[in-house]
Coordinates of C-alpha atoms in Angstrom, one line a residue:
X28 CA 23.5 82.7 -37.2
X29 CA 27.3 83.7 -36.5
X30 CA 29.6 86.3 -38.0
X31 CA 32.1 85.1 -40.6
X32 CA 35.4 85.1 -39.4
X33 CA 37.3 86.1 -42.6
X34 CA 34.9 88.5 -43.7
X35 CA 33.0 90.7 -41.5
X36 CA 30.5 91.8 -43.8
X37 CA 29.0 88.3 -44.4
X38 CA 27.1 85.9 -41.9
X39 CA 27.0 82.1 -41.5
X40 CA 24.1 80.1 -40.9
X41 CA 24.9 76.9 -38.8
X42 CA 21.8 75.2 -40.2
X43 CA 22.3 75.8 -43.8
X44 CA 26.2 76.0 -43.6
X45 CA 25.9 78.9 -46.3
X46 CA 26.8 82.5 -46.1
X47 CA 25.0 85.6 -46.9
X48 CA 25.4 89.5 -46.9
X49 CA 24.5 91.2 -43.5
X50 CA 25.6 94.8 -44.0
X51 CA 23.0 96.0 -46.6
X52 CA 20.0 95.8 -44.6
X53 CA 21.3 94.2 -41.3
X54 CA 18.4 92.6 -39.5
X55 CA 16.3 92.3 -42.8
X56 CA 18.9 90.6 -44.3
X57 CA 18.9 87.9 -41.6
X58 CA 15.0 87.7 -41.7
X59 CA 15.0 86.9 -45.4
X60 CA 17.4 84.2 -45.0
X61 CA 15.4 82.7 -42.0
X62 CA 12.0 82.7 -44.0
X63 CA 13.6 81.1 -47.0
X64 CA 12.3 77.5 -48.3
X65 CA 15.7 75.8 -48.2
X66 CA 16.4 77.2 -44.6
X67 CA 13.1 76.1 -43.3
X68 CA 13.5 72.6 -44.9
X69 CA 16.8 72.0 -43.2
X70 CA 15.6 73.4 -39.8
X71 CA 12.5 70.9 -39.9
X72 CA 15.3 67.9 -41.0
X73 CA 17.3 69.0 -37.8
X74 CA 14.2 68.7 -35.6
X75 CA 13.4 65.3 -36.8
X76 CA 16.9 63.8 -36.6
X77 CA 17.7 61.8 -33.6
X78 CA 21.2 62.0 -31.9
X79 CA 23.7 59.6 -32.7
X80 CA 23.9 58.2 -29.1
X81 CA 20.4 57.0 -29.4
X82 CA 21.3 54.8 -32.5
X83 CA 24.2 53.2 -30.7
X84 CA 22.6 53.4 -27.1
X85 CA 23.6 50.5 -24.6
X86 CA 21.0 48.0 -23.8
X87 CA 20.7 48.6 -20.2
X88 CA 19.2 44.8 -19.6
X89 CA 21.9 43.2 -21.6
X90 CA 24.5 45.2 -19.6
X91 CA 22.9 43.7 -16.5
X92 CA 22.8 40.3 -17.9
X93 CA 26.2 40.3 -18.6
X94 CA 27.2 41.7 -15.1
X95 CA 25.3 38.7 -13.5
X96 CA 27.1 36.1 -16.0
X97 CA 30.7 37.7 -14.8
X98 CA 29.6 37.7 -11.2
X99 CA 28.6 34.2 -11.2
X100 CA 31.6 33.0 -13.0
X101 CA 33.8 34.7 -10.4
X102 CA 31.6 32.8 -7.6
X103 CA 32.5 29.6 -9.5
X104 CA 36.3 30.4 -9.6
X105 CA 36.5 31.6 -6.2
X106 CA 35.0 28.4 -4.5
X107 CA 36.6 26.1 -7.1
X108 CA 33.4 24.7 -8.5
X109 CA 33.1 22.3 -11.8
X110 CA 32.4 24.3 -14.6
X111 CA 29.5 22.0 -15.5
X112 CA 27.8 23.7 -12.7
X113 CA 27.3 27.0 -14.8
X114 CA 25.2 24.8 -17.3
X115 CA 22.9 23.9 -14.7
X116 CA 22.8 27.4 -13.0
X117 CA 20.8 29.2 -15.8
X118 CA 17.7 26.7 -15.8
X119 CA 17.8 27.0 -11.7
X120 CA 17.6 30.7 -11.8
X121 CA 14.7 30.7 -14.2
X122 CA 12.9 28.6 -11.8
X123 CA 14.2 30.3 -8.7
X124 CA 13.3 34.0 -10.1
X125 CA 10.5 33.7 -12.6
X126 CA 9.8 37.5 -12.5
X127 CA 13.4 38.4 -13.4
X128 CA 14.2 39.6 -16.8
X129 CA 18.0 39.1 -16.0
X130 CA 17.5 35.3 -14.9
X131 CA 15.4 34.8 -18.3
X132 CA 18.2 35.9 -20.2
X133 CA 21.1 34.5 -18.2
X134 CA 22.8 32.0 -20.5
X135 CA 26.4 31.4 -19.2
X136 CA 26.9 27.7 -19.6
X137 CA 30.4 25.9 -19.3
X138 CA 31.8 27.2 -22.6
X139 CA 30.8 30.6 -21.8
X140 CA 32.4 30.3 -18.3
X141 CA 35.7 29.1 -19.7
X142 CA 35.8 32.0 -22.0
X143 CA 35.1 34.5 -19.7
X144 CA 37.9 33.2 -17.2
X145 CA 40.7 32.6 -19.7
X146 CA 40.1 35.6 -21.7
X147 CA 38.7 38.3 -19.1
X148 CA 39.7 37.4 -15.8
X149 CA 43.0 35.4 -16.3
X150 CA 44.8 38.5 -17.8
X151 CA 43.8 40.9 -15.0
X152 CA 44.8 38.1 -12.3
X153 CA 48.2 37.3 -13.9
X154 CA 49.7 40.3 -15.0
X155 CA 50.4 41.5 -11.4
X156 CA 51.9 38.1 -10.6
X157 CA 54.0 38.4 -13.8
X158 CA 55.1 41.6 -12.8
X159 CA 56.3 40.5 -9.6
X160 CA 58.3 37.7 -10.9
X161 CA 60.0 40.3 -13.2
X162 CA 61.1 42.2 -10.2
X163 CA 61.1 40.5 -6.9
X164 CA 62.4 37.2 -5.4
X165 CA 60.1 34.2 -5.1
X166 CA 60.0 30.5 -5.0
X167 CA 58.6 28.2 -7.5
X168 CA 56.6 25.2 -6.6
X169 CA 56.0 22.3 -9.1
X170 CA 53.8 19.2 -8.8
X171 CA 52.2 16.6 -11.4
X172 CA 48.7 15.5 -11.5
X173 CA 48.3 11.6 -11.3
X174 CA 46.4 11.4 -14.6
X175 CA 46.7 8.4 -16.8
X176 CA 46.1 10.1 -20.1
X177 CA 48.7 11.2 -22.6
X178 CA 49.3 14.5 -21.0
X179 CA 49.9 15.3 -17.0
X180 CA 49.1 18.9 -15.4
X181 CA 51.8 20.3 -13.7
X182 CA 50.5 23.6 -11.9
X183 CA 53.2 26.3 -11.3
X184 CA 52.5 28.0 -7.9
X185 CA 54.7 31.0 -6.6
X186 CA 55.3 31.7 -3.0
X187 CA 55.7 35.5 -2.8
X188 CA 55.6 38.3 0.0
X189 CA 52.5 40.4 -0.5
X190 CA 53.7 43.9 0.6
X191 CA 50.0 45.1 0.4
X192 CA 48.8 42.2 2.7
X193 CA 51.9 42.2 4.9
X194 CA 52.2 38.2 4.7
X195 CA 53.6 35.2 2.6
X196 CA 51.0 34.0 0.0
X197 CA 50.9 31.6 -2.7
X198 CA 49.8 32.6 -6.1
X199 CA 48.7 30.2 -9.1
X200 CA 50.7 31.4 -12.0
X201 CA 50.6 28.9 -15.0
X202 CA 49.7 25.3 -15.9
X203 CA 51.9 23.1 -18.0
X204 CA 50.8 20.2 -19.8
X205 CA 53.5 17.5 -20.0
X206 CA 53.5 14.6 -22.3
X207 CA 57.0 13.5 -21.4
X208 CA 57.0 13.0 -17.6
X209 CA 60.6 12.3 -17.5
X210 CA 62.9 15.2 -15.5
X211 CA 63.9 16.9 -18.8
X212 CA 60.4 16.9 -20.4
X213 CA 59.0 18.6 -17.2
X214 CA 61.9 21.3 -17.1
X215 CA 61.3 21.9 -21.0
X216 CA 58.0 23.0 -20.3
X217 CA 58.6 24.9 -17.5
X218 CA 61.3 26.8 -19.0
X219 CA 59.2 27.7 -21.9
X220 CA 56.6 29.2 -19.6
X221 CA 59.5 31.5 -18.2
X222 CA 60.6 32.4 -21.7
X223 CA 56.8 33.2 -22.7
X224 CA 56.6 35.7 -19.8
X225 CA 60.2 37.1 -20.0
X226 CA 60.8 35.8 -16.6
X227 CA 64.6 36.2 -15.1
X228 CA 65.5 32.9 -13.7
X229 CA 67.9 35.2 -11.3
X230 CA 64.5 36.0 -9.3
X231 CA 63.9 32.2 -8.5
X232 CA 65.7 31.8 -5.2
X233 CA 63.6 28.6 -4.0
X234 CA 62.1 25.5 -5.8
X235 CA 59.7 23.1 -4.0
X236 CA 59.2 19.7 -5.5
X237 CA 57.4 16.5 -4.0
X238 CA 59.9 13.6 -3.0
X239 CA 59.1 11.8 -6.2
X240 CA 62.0 9.8 -7.9
X241 CA 62.0 12.0 -11.0
X242 CA 62.6 15.0 -8.8
X243 CA 64.4 14.4 -5.8
X244 CA 66.0 10.9 -6.2
X245 CA 68.1 8.8 -8.7
X246 CA 66.3 10.4 -11.7
X247 CA 67.0 14.0 -10.1
X248 CA 65.3 16.5 -12.1
X249 CA 66.8 19.4 -10.0
X250 CA 70.0 19.6 -12.1
X251 CA 68.1 21.2 -14.9
X252 CA 66.9 23.8 -12.6
X253 CA 70.0 24.5 -10.9
X254 CA 71.8 24.9 -14.1
X255 CA 69.5 28.0 -14.7
X256 CA 70.4 29.2 -11.4
X257 CA 73.0 27.9 -9.3
X258 CA 72.2 29.7 -6.0
X259 CA 68.5 28.4 -6.1
X260 CA 67.5 26.5 -2.7
X261 CA 65.6 23.3 -3.1
X262 CA 63.3 21.3 -1.1
X263 CA 61.2 18.5 -0.7
X264 CA 57.9 18.5 1.0
X265 CA 58.0 17.8 4.6
X266 CA 54.1 17.4 4.5
X267 CA 55.0 14.4 2.4
X268 CA 57.7 13.1 4.9
X269 CA 55.5 13.4 8.0
X270 CA 52.7 11.7 6.2
X271 CA 55.1 8.9 5.2
X272 CA 56.6 8.8 8.8
X273 CA 53.2 7.7 10.1
X274 CA 52.9 5.1 7.6
X275 CA 56.2 3.4 8.4
X276 CA 55.7 3.6 11.8
X277 CA 52.2 1.8 11.5
X278 CA 53.8 -0.9 9.5
X279 CA 56.4 -1.2 12.6
X280 CA 53.3 -1.4 14.9
X281 CA 51.5 -4.0 12.9
X282 CA 54.9 -6.1 12.8
X283 CA 54.7 -6.2 16.6
X284 CA 50.9 -6.4 17.4
X285 CA 49.5 -7.9 14.1
X286 CA 47.0 -4.9 14.0
X287 CA 47.1 -3.3 10.5
X288 CA 45.2 0.1 11.2
X289 CA 45.0 0.8 7.4
X290 CA 43.4 -2.6 6.6
X291 CA 41.0 -2.1 9.7
X292 CA 39.8 1.3 8.1
X293 CA 39.7 0.4 4.6
X294 CA 37.5 -2.8 5.4
X295 CA 35.2 -0.8 7.5
X296 CA 34.7 1.8 4.8
X297 CA 34.1 -0.6 1.8
X298 CA 32.0 -2.9 4.1
X299 CA 29.2 -0.1 4.4
X300 CA 30.0 2.2 1.4
X301 CA 30.4 -0.5 -1.3
X302 CA 27.8 -2.9 0.0
X303 CA 25.1 -4.2 -2.2
X304 CA 22.4 -3.9 0.6
X305 CA 20.3 -0.7 0.5
X306 CA 20.4 -0.3 4.4
X307 CA 24.1 -0.6 4.7
X308 CA 24.7 2.1 2.0
X309 CA 22.1 4.4 3.9
X310 CA 24.1 3.7 7.2
X311 CA 27.2 4.3 5.6
X312 CA 27.1 8.3 5.5
X313 CA 26.6 8.3 9.6
X314 CA 29.0 5.3 10.4
X315 CA 31.9 6.4 8.1
X316 CA 31.3 10.0 7.5
X317 CA 35.1 10.7 6.5
X318 CA 36.5 8.3 3.5
X319 CA 40.0 7.1 4.5
X320 CA 42.8 7.2 1.8
X321 CA 46.5 6.0 2.4
X322 CA 47.7 8.9 0.4
X323 CA 45.5 11.6 1.7
X324 CA 47.1 13.7 4.3
X325 CA 45.5 13.8 7.9
X326 CA 42.6 11.2 6.8
X327 CA 43.8 8.6 9.2
X328 CA 43.3 10.5 12.3
X329 CA 39.9 11.5 11.1
X330 CA 38.7 8.0 10.4
X331 CA 40.1 6.7 13.6
X332 CA 38.3 9.3 15.6
X333 CA 35.1 8.6 13.8
X334 CA 35.4 4.8 14.5
X335 CA 36.1 5.5 18.1
X336 CA 33.1 7.5 18.6
X337 CA 30.9 4.8 17.0
X338 CA 33.0 2.0 18.5
X339 CA 30.2 0.3 21.1
X340 CA 27.7 0.4 18.1
X341 CA 30.1 -0.9 15.5
X342 CA 31.1 -3.7 18.1
X343 CA 27.5 -4.7 18.7
X344 CA 26.6 -4.7 15.0
X345 CA 29.4 -7.0 14.0
X346 CA 28.7 -9.4 17.0
X347 CA 25.0 -9.6 15.7
X348 CA 26.2 -10.5 12.3
X349 CA 26.4 -14.3 11.4
X350 CA 29.8 -15.5 10.1
X351 CA 29.8 -15.8 6.4
X352 CA 33.1 -17.5 5.3
X353 CA 32.6 -16.4 1.7
X354 CA 32.5 -12.8 2.8
X355 CA 36.2 -12.4 4.1
X356 CA 35.9 -8.7 4.7
X357 CA 33.1 -9.4 7.0
X358 CA 35.1 -12.0 8.7
X359 CA 38.0 -9.6 9.2
X360 CA 35.7 -7.0 10.9
X361 CA 34.3 -9.5 13.2
X362 CA 37.6 -10.9 14.4
X363 CA 39.0 -7.0 14.8
X364 CA 35.9 -6.2 16.8
X365 CA 35.8 -9.1 18.9
X366 CA 39.3 -8.7 19.9
X367 CA 39.4 -6.6 23.1
X368 CA 42.7 -5.0 22.1
X369 CA 41.5 -3.5 18.9
X370 CA 40.0 -0.5 21.1
X371 CA 43.2 -0.2 22.8
X372 CA 45.3 0.0 19.5
X373 CA 42.7 2.8 18.4
X374 CA 43.2 4.6 21.3
X375 CA 47.0 4.9 20.9
X376 CA 46.6 6.0 17.3
X377 CA 44.1 8.5 18.7
X378 CA 46.6 9.7 21.1
X379 CA 50.0 10.0 18.9
X380 CA 48.3 11.1 15.6
X381 CA 47.7 14.5 16.7
X382 CA 51.3 15.2 17.1
X383 CA 51.8 14.5 13.2
X384 CA 48.5 16.3 12.1
X385 CA 49.2 19.4 14.0
X386 CA 52.5 19.8 12.3
X387 CA 51.3 18.9 8.9
X388 CA 48.4 21.4 9.4
X389 CA 50.7 24.3 10.5
X390 CA 53.1 23.7 7.5
X391 CA 49.8 23.8 5.0
X392 CA 49.0 27.2 6.8
X393 CA 52.3 28.5 5.9
X394 CA 53.3 29.3 9.6
X395 CA 57.0 29.1 10.4
X396 CA 57.4 26.1 12.6
X397 CA 59.5 25.1 15.6
X398 CA 60.8 21.4 15.3
X399 CA 58.0 19.2 16.8
X400 CA 60.6 16.5 17.7
X401 CA 61.0 17.0 21.4
X402 CA 57.3 16.3 21.9
X403 CA 57.8 13.1 19.9
X404 CA 61.0 11.8 21.8
X405 CA 59.3 12.8 25.3
X406 CA 56.8 10.2 24.5
X407 CA 59.4 7.4 24.8
X408 CA 62.7 8.8 26.2
X409 CA 64.4 10.5 29.2
X410 CA 64.4 14.0 29.1
X411 CA 68.3 14.1 29.6
X412 CA 68.6 12.2 26.5
X413 CA 67.7 14.9 24.3
X414 CA 67.8 18.1 26.5
X415 CA 70.3 20.8 25.2
X416 CA 71.5 19.0 22.2
X417 CA 70.6 18.8 18.6
X418 CA 67.9 16.0 17.9
X419 CA 70.0 14.6 15.2
X420 CA 72.9 13.5 18.2
X421 CA 70.2 11.7 20.2
X422 CA 71.3 8.2 20.8
X423 CA 68.5 5.9 19.8
X424 CA 70.4 2.8 20.3
X425 CA 71.2 3.2 24.0
X426 CA 68.4 1.4 25.8
X427 CA 69.0 3.6 29.1
X428 CA 67.8 6.6 27.2
X429 CA 64.3 5.1 26.8
X430 CA 61.6 5.4 29.4
X431 CA 60.3 2.1 31.0
X432 CA 57.3 0.3 29.7
X433 CA 55.2 1.7 32.9
X434 CA 56.2 5.3 32.1
X435 CA 56.0 4.9 28.2
X436 CA 53.5 7.8 27.2
X437 CA 50.9 5.7 25.0
X438 CA 47.8 8.0 26.2
X439 CA 45.8 8.0 29.2
X440 CA 42.7 6.8 27.7
X441 CA 44.8 3.8 26.5
X442 CA 46.2 3.0 29.6
X443 CA 42.6 3.1 31.2
X444 CA 41.2 0.8 28.7
X445 CA 43.8 -1.8 29.2
X446 CA 42.9 -2.0 32.9
X447 CA 39.2 -1.8 32.0
X448 CA 39.6 -4.9 29.8
X449 CA 42.1 -6.5 32.5
X450 CA 44.3 -7.8 30.0
X451 CA 46.9 -10.2 30.6
X452 CA 50.4 -8.7 31.4
X453 CA 51.7 -10.4 28.6
X454 CA 49.2 -8.9 26.3
X455 CA 50.0 -5.3 27.9
X456 CA 53.6 -5.9 27.5
X457 CA 53.1 -6.7 23.7
X458 CA 50.9 -3.7 23.0
X459 CA 53.4 -1.2 24.9
X460 CA 56.2 -3.1 22.7
X461 CA 54.4 -2.1 19.5
X462 CA 53.6 1.5 20.7
X463 CA 57.5 1.9 21.5
X464 CA 58.4 0.3 18.0
X465 CA 56.1 3.0 16.4
X466 CA 57.6 5.8 18.2
X467 CA 61.1 4.8 17.6
X468 CA 60.4 4.0 13.7
X469 CA 58.7 7.4 13.6
X470 CA 61.8 9.3 14.9
X471 CA 64.2 7.2 12.9
X472 CA 62.4 8.0 9.7
X473 CA 62.5 11.6 10.5
X474 CA 66.0 11.9 11.4
X475 CA 66.9 10.5 8.0
X476 CA 64.3 12.4 6.0
X477 CA 63.8 15.9 7.4
X478 CA 66.4 18.4 6.8
X479 CA 67.5 18.9 10.6
X480 CA 71.0 19.6 9.2
X481 CA 70.4 22.1 6.5
X482 CA 72.6 24.9 6.8
X483 CA 70.4 27.6 5.4
X484 CA 67.5 26.5 7.6
X485 CA 69.9 26.9 10.6
X486 CA 70.6 30.5 9.5
X487 CA 66.9 31.5 9.5
X488 CA 67.0 31.8 13.0
X489 CA 67.5 35.5 12.3
X490 CA 63.4 35.4 11.8
X491 CA 62.9 34.8 15.3
X492 CA 61.8 38.2 16.9
X493 CA 61.1 37.1 20.5
X494 CA 64.7 35.1 20.8
X495 CA 67.1 37.4 19.2
X496 CA 69.9 34.8 19.6
X497 CA 71.1 34.9 15.8
X498 CA 74.2 36.6 14.7
X499 CA 75.2 39.0 12.0
X500 CA 76.9 36.3 10.2
X501 CA 73.5 34.8 9.4
X502 CA 72.6 38.0 7.5
X503 CA 75.9 37.8 5.7
X504 CA 75.3 34.1 4.9
X505 CA 72.0 35.1 3.0
X506 CA 73.9 38.1 1.1
X507 CA 76.4 35.8 -0.2
X508 CA 73.9 32.9 -0.8
X509 CA 71.7 34.8 -3.2
X510 CA 73.1 37.2 -6.0
X511 CA 69.9 39.0 -6.1
X512 CA 70.5 40.3 -2.4
X513 CA 74.2 40.9 -3.0
X514 CA 73.3 43.2 -6.1
X515 CA 70.9 45.2 -3.8
X516 CA 73.1 45.3 -0.7
X517 CA 76.4 45.9 -2.5
X518 CA 78.4 48.7 -0.5
X519 CA 75.6 48.8 2.3
X520 CA 76.9 46.2 4.7
X521 CA 77.8 48.5 7.3
X522 CA 74.4 50.3 7.2
X523 CA 72.9 46.8 7.3
X524 CA 74.8 45.9 10.8
X525 CA 73.7 49.2 12.0
X526 CA 70.0 48.2 11.4
X527 CA 70.7 44.8 12.9
X528 CA 72.0 46.4 15.9
X529 CA 68.8 48.6 16.2
X530 CA 66.6 45.6 15.5
X531 CA 68.1 43.7 18.5
X532 CA 67.3 46.5 20.9
X533 CA 63.6 46.6 20.1
X534 CA 61.4 45.7 22.7
X535 CA 59.0 42.4 22.4
X536 CA 56.2 44.6 23.2
X537 CA 56.3 46.5 19.9
X538 CA 54.8 44.0 17.8
X539 CA 51.2 43.5 17.5
X540 CA 51.0 40.0 15.6
X541 CA 52.2 36.2 16.3
X542 CA 52.9 35.2 12.9
X543 CA 56.4 35.7 11.6
X544 CA 55.6 37.2 8.2
X545 CA 53.3 39.8 10.0
X546 CA 55.7 40.9 12.3
X547 CA 58.4 41.4 9.8
X548 CA 55.9 43.4 7.6
X549 CA 55.3 45.7 10.6
X550 CA 58.9 46.2 11.3
X551 CA 59.6 46.7 7.4
X552 CA 57.0 49.7 7.5
X553 CA 58.7 51.5 10.4
X554 CA 59.9 54.9 9.6
X555 CA 62.8 56.9 11.0
X556 CA 62.3 61.0 12.0
X557 CA 63.2 61.9 8.4
X558 CA 60.6 59.6 6.8
X559 CA 63.0 56.9 5.8
X560 CA 62.1 53.2 6.4
X561 CA 64.1 52.0 9.3
X562 CA 64.9 48.3 8.8
X563 CA 64.6 48.5 4.8
X564 CA 67.9 46.7 4.0
X565 CA 67.2 44.1 6.8
X566 CA 63.6 43.7 5.5
X567 CA 64.9 42.8 2.0
X568 CA 67.0 40.1 3.6
X569 CA 63.9 38.8 5.6
X570 CA 61.7 39.0 2.3
X571 CA 64.1 36.3 0.8
X572 CA 64.1 34.2 3.7
X573 CA 60.3 34.1 4.1
X574 CA 59.5 33.2 0.5
X575 CA 61.6 30.1 0.8
X576 CA 59.5 27.0 0.5
X577 CA 58.7 24.5 3.5
X578 CA 55.9 22.7 1.9
X579 CA 54.1 22.0 -1.5
X580 CA 50.6 21.9 0.1
X581 CA 49.1 24.9 -2.3
X582 CA 49.8 23.1 -5.5
X583 CA 48.4 19.9 -4.1
X584 CA 44.9 21.7 -3.4
X585 CA 45.0 22.7 -7.3
X586 CA 43.9 19.0 -7.6

């Protein structure tokens, strides 16, 4: 019972939503209303009424089931598992946890998993990336699948500087389905994605493509991208080039020695893995633990290492097998293992391939890389031939620059094995000639394909913290090179010079990391006494440089 606001002589009953006089008998008037039949009926009805929340109460168990399905979908996504795994998960969970009510109701198969990813997780993951693309510089990497269907997948992966992690990282942004795999068709799909998300082309400062003809050679698809942004820096994939270097060098080695390492590894794999004999198939997992693929980076070294570890056993096995002329693969393998020089050839590859594999791994790890050419040149050339000069100016035609056959670095184990087998001098000379041919061909291929003379890459010396030899002109080069930088630093070049001078006075001990991007993240967060960032302008230039592409390993991993 409450007093009526507009009429103080009356009272309002909240149960009946009715008014009555309360000034005549006061308390008696109230008691009379409360004892009335209508008030009692409404009071009883209110007692029996359930709250609205009980009608729409959430099913606690259903919420737990939904939470489990979303968590497992995230697990599939994080570990790049096939969606079909989700279809088998629910029956497995019910078997593993028979007393769990959540497991009994878990019903997230492939279709539901795809829906959760596309309509629930994808927007939350994509939106921060799109926001970054609209405001910050980034590099775009594009690569196509090898599908033979009517449409090919072209993932668009970004190389950005994550300010929260303090390092360069790659983010998957969009998947284009391309039916016209010509240069113009690929560009149209990429351009449509930019229009869909309203991404300005001005923020694309780098473009990484593989070295296919449709991208980098006679069918050059770069022109379509360069029309959108003339300042864009384009790069092929050095991981592909390094892999191809070994392939071309291996061909030169085979021409001199008649030993084709690819043929040897493929024959060994197919003999065991594809054999119709059950005992050979069961042996394959032990003998050829790693599958060799001529197009797969790093696989050659791993397979050679495995073959050398099993070499005595393999040699004994093939020596014990009867010669079957109708089985050419077996005959080739018997010839390989009967030849004493085969082990020497494999040991040479085991010695030289880590040089190329280590570089490839560093590029895939997004580490900034110092040129490895000096290591390769040191295997077969006099130090005086390449010391204190650009590697592109090394004279590869002058025999006086080469090491002698006795000093040629073909691997310590290789030399020891040659002595152990008591090979003839002519055989040893032929092996050394093949090794030299491999090394020379590798250097020549890299000189002609890797961007040693690229002006932009030469100016990236400004990144080197431990060796601050770069000039301020390198910073000016990047400001003039990229309009996004020019707009941000307009009228601030004098401040930039002061920051550059202060940076060069920093001691090496001030940094706590060994990665270039981590070092600059630390420097970019340093503050002055007034709280302003000490190297804010310099850090803007560095972020542009760090996101420039140097391999397309990230989009390759998508497949």
